[in-house]
């Protein structure tokens, strides 16, 4: 609690702190987490912007070397995200380096979130979830998980009823969730991924890395994603 999340969304978030599915969830998510963002010192003008600022770190006496490990993971995960963004750009008939521009992923808003799910059993019929159903807000999310099954996706989020299926963990691989911003940007050529987590009585760990462009990025329907037959939504 000494490193509780601050107004910049840095630090610890307790169990049930987040309530992702306001319609179906009875309680907040059965998970606790830790936010780590882009490190921006207080004396930097960028620190006045949302989601930029200094991180909150536990004492070095408690976790020696942990900050350096997390900062390295943050840097290297961003390079993975940029590589995936290049594939997305090519798929949308844009230049391969389209998302590498400074106002996009050259100076992004990127947030690492370490997650621990309690060893509780979820019951959707009673509104109990490890994490309620939602899609991420930004461009893409890289998800690294342990070998405990729990993540479910709904491929057709507008279907009634919704069909949920588990995503099997794959050692050494990232699961890539597409976000709402990419859906808007691509005029729905890419759809954001509706997902949730169900607990099965085992503790579960995962690392989510949320990637968004810079504050100065103008997000509007991409030129290659619109036509007379398919105008901007």
JSON list of N, CA, C and O in Angstrom, two decimals, residues 20-22 24-25 29 129 131-135 162 164 194-197:
[
{"chain": "A", "resi": 20, "resn": "UNK", "atom": "N", "xyz": [-14.52, -4.02, -14.83]},
{"chain": "A", "resi": 20, "resn": "UNK", "atom": "CA", "xyz": [-14.47, -3.85, -16.28]},
{"chain": "A", "resi": 20, "resn": "UNK", "atom": "C", "xyz": [-15.80, -4.04, -16.98]},
{"chain": "A", "resi": 20, "resn": "UNK", "atom": "O", "xyz": [-16.03, -3.51, -18.05]},
{"chain": "A", "resi": 21, "resn": "UNK", "atom": "N", "xyz": [-16.68, -4.85, -16.40]},
{"chain": "A", "resi": 21, "resn": "UNK", "atom": "CA", "xyz": [-17.98, -5.16, -17.03]},
{"chain": "A", "resi": 21, "resn": "UNK", "atom": "C", "xyz": [-19.08, -4.73, -16.08]},
{"chain": "A", "resi": 21, "resn": "UNK", "atom": "O", "xyz": [-19.54, -5.51, -15.24]},
{"chain": "A", "resi": 22, "resn": "UNK", "atom": "N", "xyz": [-19.52, -3.49, -16.22]},
{"chain": "A", "resi": 22, "resn": "UNK", "atom": "CA", "xyz": [-20.46, -2.92, -15.26]},
{"chain": "A", "resi": 22, "resn": "UNK", "atom": "C", "xyz": [-21.84, -3.57, -15.33]},
{"chain": "A", "resi": 22, "resn": "UNK", "atom": "O", "xyz": [-22.62, -3.51, -14.39]},
{"chain": "A", "resi": 24, "resn": "UNK", "atom": "N", "xyz": [-22.51, -6.99, -16.12]},
{"chain": "A", "resi": 24, "resn": "UNK", "atom": "CA", "xyz": [-22.58, -8.38, -15.67]},
{"chain": "A", "resi": 24, "resn": "UNK", "atom": "C", "xyz": [-21.81, -8.68, -14.39]},
{"chain": "A", "resi": 24, "resn": "UNK", "atom": "O", "xyz": [-22.06, -9.71, -13.76]},
{"chain": "A", "resi": 25, "resn": "UNK", "atom": "N", "xyz": [-20.87, -7.83, -14.00]},
{"chain": "A", "resi": 25, "resn": "UNK", "atom": "CA", "xyz": [-20.05, -8.11, -12.84]},
{"chain": "A", "resi": 25, "resn": "UNK", "atom": "C", "xyz": [-20.73, -7.70, -11.54]},
{"chain": "A", "resi": 25, "resn": "UNK", "atom": "O", "xyz": [-21.24, -6.58, -11.42]},
{"chain": "A", "resi": 29, "resn": "UNK", "atom": "N", "xyz": [-12.80, -7.01, -10.40]},
{"chain": "A", "resi": 29, "resn": "UNK", "atom": "CA", "xyz": [-11.99, -8.15, -10.84]},
{"chain": "A", "resi": 29, "resn": "UNK", "atom": "C", "xyz": [-11.23, -8.78, -9.68]},
{"chain": "A", "resi": 29, "resn": "UNK", "atom": "O", "xyz": [-10.72, -8.08, -8.80]},
{"chain": "A", "resi": 129, "resn": "UNK", "atom": "N", "xyz": [-15.94, -12.85, -11.89]},
{"chain": "A", "resi": 129, "resn": "UNK", "atom": "CA", "xyz": [-14.93, -12.97, -12.94]},
{"chain": "A", "resi": 129, "resn": "UNK", "atom": "C", "xyz": [-13.53, -12.64, -12.40]},
{"chain": "A", "resi": 129, "resn": "UNK", "atom": "O", "xyz": [-13.39, -11.78, -11.51]},
{"chain": "A", "resi": 131, "resn": "UNK", "atom": "N", "xyz": [-11.44, -11.30, -14.53]},
{"chain": "A", "resi": 131, "resn": "UNK", "atom": "CA", "xyz": [-11.51, -9.98, -15.18]},
{"chain": "A", "resi": 131, "resn": "UNK", "atom": "C", "xyz": [-12.75, -9.97, -16.06]},
{"chain": "A", "resi": 131, "resn": "UNK", "atom": "O", "xyz": [-12.96, -10.90, -16.86]},
{"chain": "A", "resi": 132, "resn": "UNK", "atom": "N", "xyz": [-13.58, -8.96, -15.91]},
{"chain": "A", "resi": 132, "resn": "UNK", "atom": "CA", "xyz": [-14.81, -8.87, -16.67]},
{"chain": "A", "resi": 132, "resn": "UNK", "atom": "C", "xyz": [-14.57, -8.64, -18.16]},
{"chain": "A", "resi": 132, "resn": "UNK", "atom": "O", "xyz": [-13.48, -8.21, -18.58]},
{"chain": "A", "resi": 133, "resn": "UNK", "atom": "N", "xyz": [-15.58, -8.93, -18.96]},
{"chain": "A", "resi": 133, "resn": "UNK", "atom": "CA", "xyz": [-15.46, -8.80, -20.41]},
{"chain": "A", "resi": 133, "resn": "UNK", "atom": "C", "xyz": [-15.22, -7.34, -20.81]},
{"chain": "A", "resi": 133, "resn": "UNK", "atom": "O", "xyz": [-15.92, -6.44, -20.35]},
{"chain": "A", "resi": 134, "resn": "UNK", "atom": "N", "xyz": [-14.27, -7.14, -21.70]},
{"chain": "A", "resi": 134, "resn": "UNK", "atom": "CA", "xyz": [-13.94, -5.79, -22.18]},
{"chain": "A", "resi": 134, "resn": "UNK", "atom": "C", "xyz": [-13.05, -5.90, -23.40]},
{"chain": "A", "resi": 134, "resn": "UNK", "atom": "O", "xyz": [-12.47, -6.95, -23.69]},
{"chain": "A", "resi": 135, "resn": "UNK", "atom": "N", "xyz": [-12.93, -4.81, -24.12]},
{"chain": "A", "resi": 135, "resn": "UNK", "atom": "CA", "xyz": [-11.88, -4.68, -25.13]},
{"chain": "A", "resi": 135, "resn": "UNK", "atom": "C", "xyz": [-10.95, -3.57, -24.67]},
{"chain": "A", "resi": 135, "resn": "UNK", "atom": "O", "xyz": [-11.37, -2.65, -23.97]},
{"chain": "A", "resi": 162, "resn": "UNK", "atom": "N", "xyz": [-23.24, -14.50, -27.18]},
{"chain": "A", "resi": 162, "resn": "UNK", "atom": "CA", "xyz": [-21.81, -14.47, -27.44]},
{"chain": "A", "resi": 162, "resn": "UNK", "atom": "C", "xyz": [-21.20, -15.85, -27.18]},
{"chain": "A", "resi": 162, "resn": "UNK", "atom": "O", "xyz": [-21.58, -16.53, -26.23]},
{"chain": "A", "resi": 164, "resn": "UNK", "atom": "N", "xyz": [-17.83, -17.84, -26.25]},
{"chain": "A", "resi": 164, "resn": "UNK", "atom": "CA", "xyz": [-16.51, -17.62, -25.65]},
{"chain": "A", "resi": 164, "resn": "UNK", "atom": "C", "xyz": [-15.64, -18.86, -25.81]},
{"chain": "A", "resi": 164, "resn": "UNK", "atom": "O", "xyz": [-16.12, -19.98, -25.70]},
{"chain": "A", "resi": 194, "resn": "UNK", "atom": "N", "xyz": [-12.70, -8.63, -27.87]},
{"chain": "A", "resi": 194, "resn": "UNK", "atom": "CA", "xyz": [-13.46, -8.74, -26.63]},
{"chain": "A", "resi": 194, "resn": "UNK", "atom": "C", "xyz": [-12.90, -9.93, -25.85]},
{"chain": "A", "resi": 194, "resn": "UNK", "atom": "O", "xyz": [-12.82, -11.04, -26.38]},
{"chain": "A", "resi": 195, "resn": "UNK", "atom": "N", "xyz": [-12.50, -9.71, -24.61]},
{"chain": "A", "resi": 195, "resn": "UNK", "atom": "CA", "xyz": [-11.90, -10.79, -23.83]},
{"chain": "A", "resi": 195, "resn": "UNK", "atom": "C", "xyz": [-12.24, -10.66, -22.35]},
{"chain": "A", "resi": 195, "resn": "UNK", "atom": "O", "xyz": [-12.67, -9.61, -21.88]},
{"chain": "A", "resi": 196, "resn": "UNK", "atom": "N", "xyz": [-12.04, -11.75, -21.63]},
{"chain": "A", "resi": 196, "resn": "UNK", "atom": "CA", "xyz": [-12.28, -11.80, -20.19]},
{"chain": "A", "resi": 196, "resn": "UNK", "atom": "C", "xyz": [-11.38, -12.89, -19.59]},
{"chain": "A", "resi": 196, "resn": "UNK", "atom": "O", "xyz": [-10.76, -13.66, -20.33]},
{"chain": "A", "resi": 197, "resn": "UNK", "atom": "N", "xyz": [-11.33, -12.94, -18.26]},
{"chain": "A", "resi": 197, "resn": "UNK", "atom": "CA", "xyz": [-10.55, -13.98, -17.59]},
{"chain": "A", "resi": 197, "resn": "UNK", "atom": "C", "xyz": [-11.44, -14.69, -16.59]},
{"chain": "A", "resi": 197, "resn": "UNK", "atom": "O", "xyz": [-12.12, -14.05, -15.78]}
]
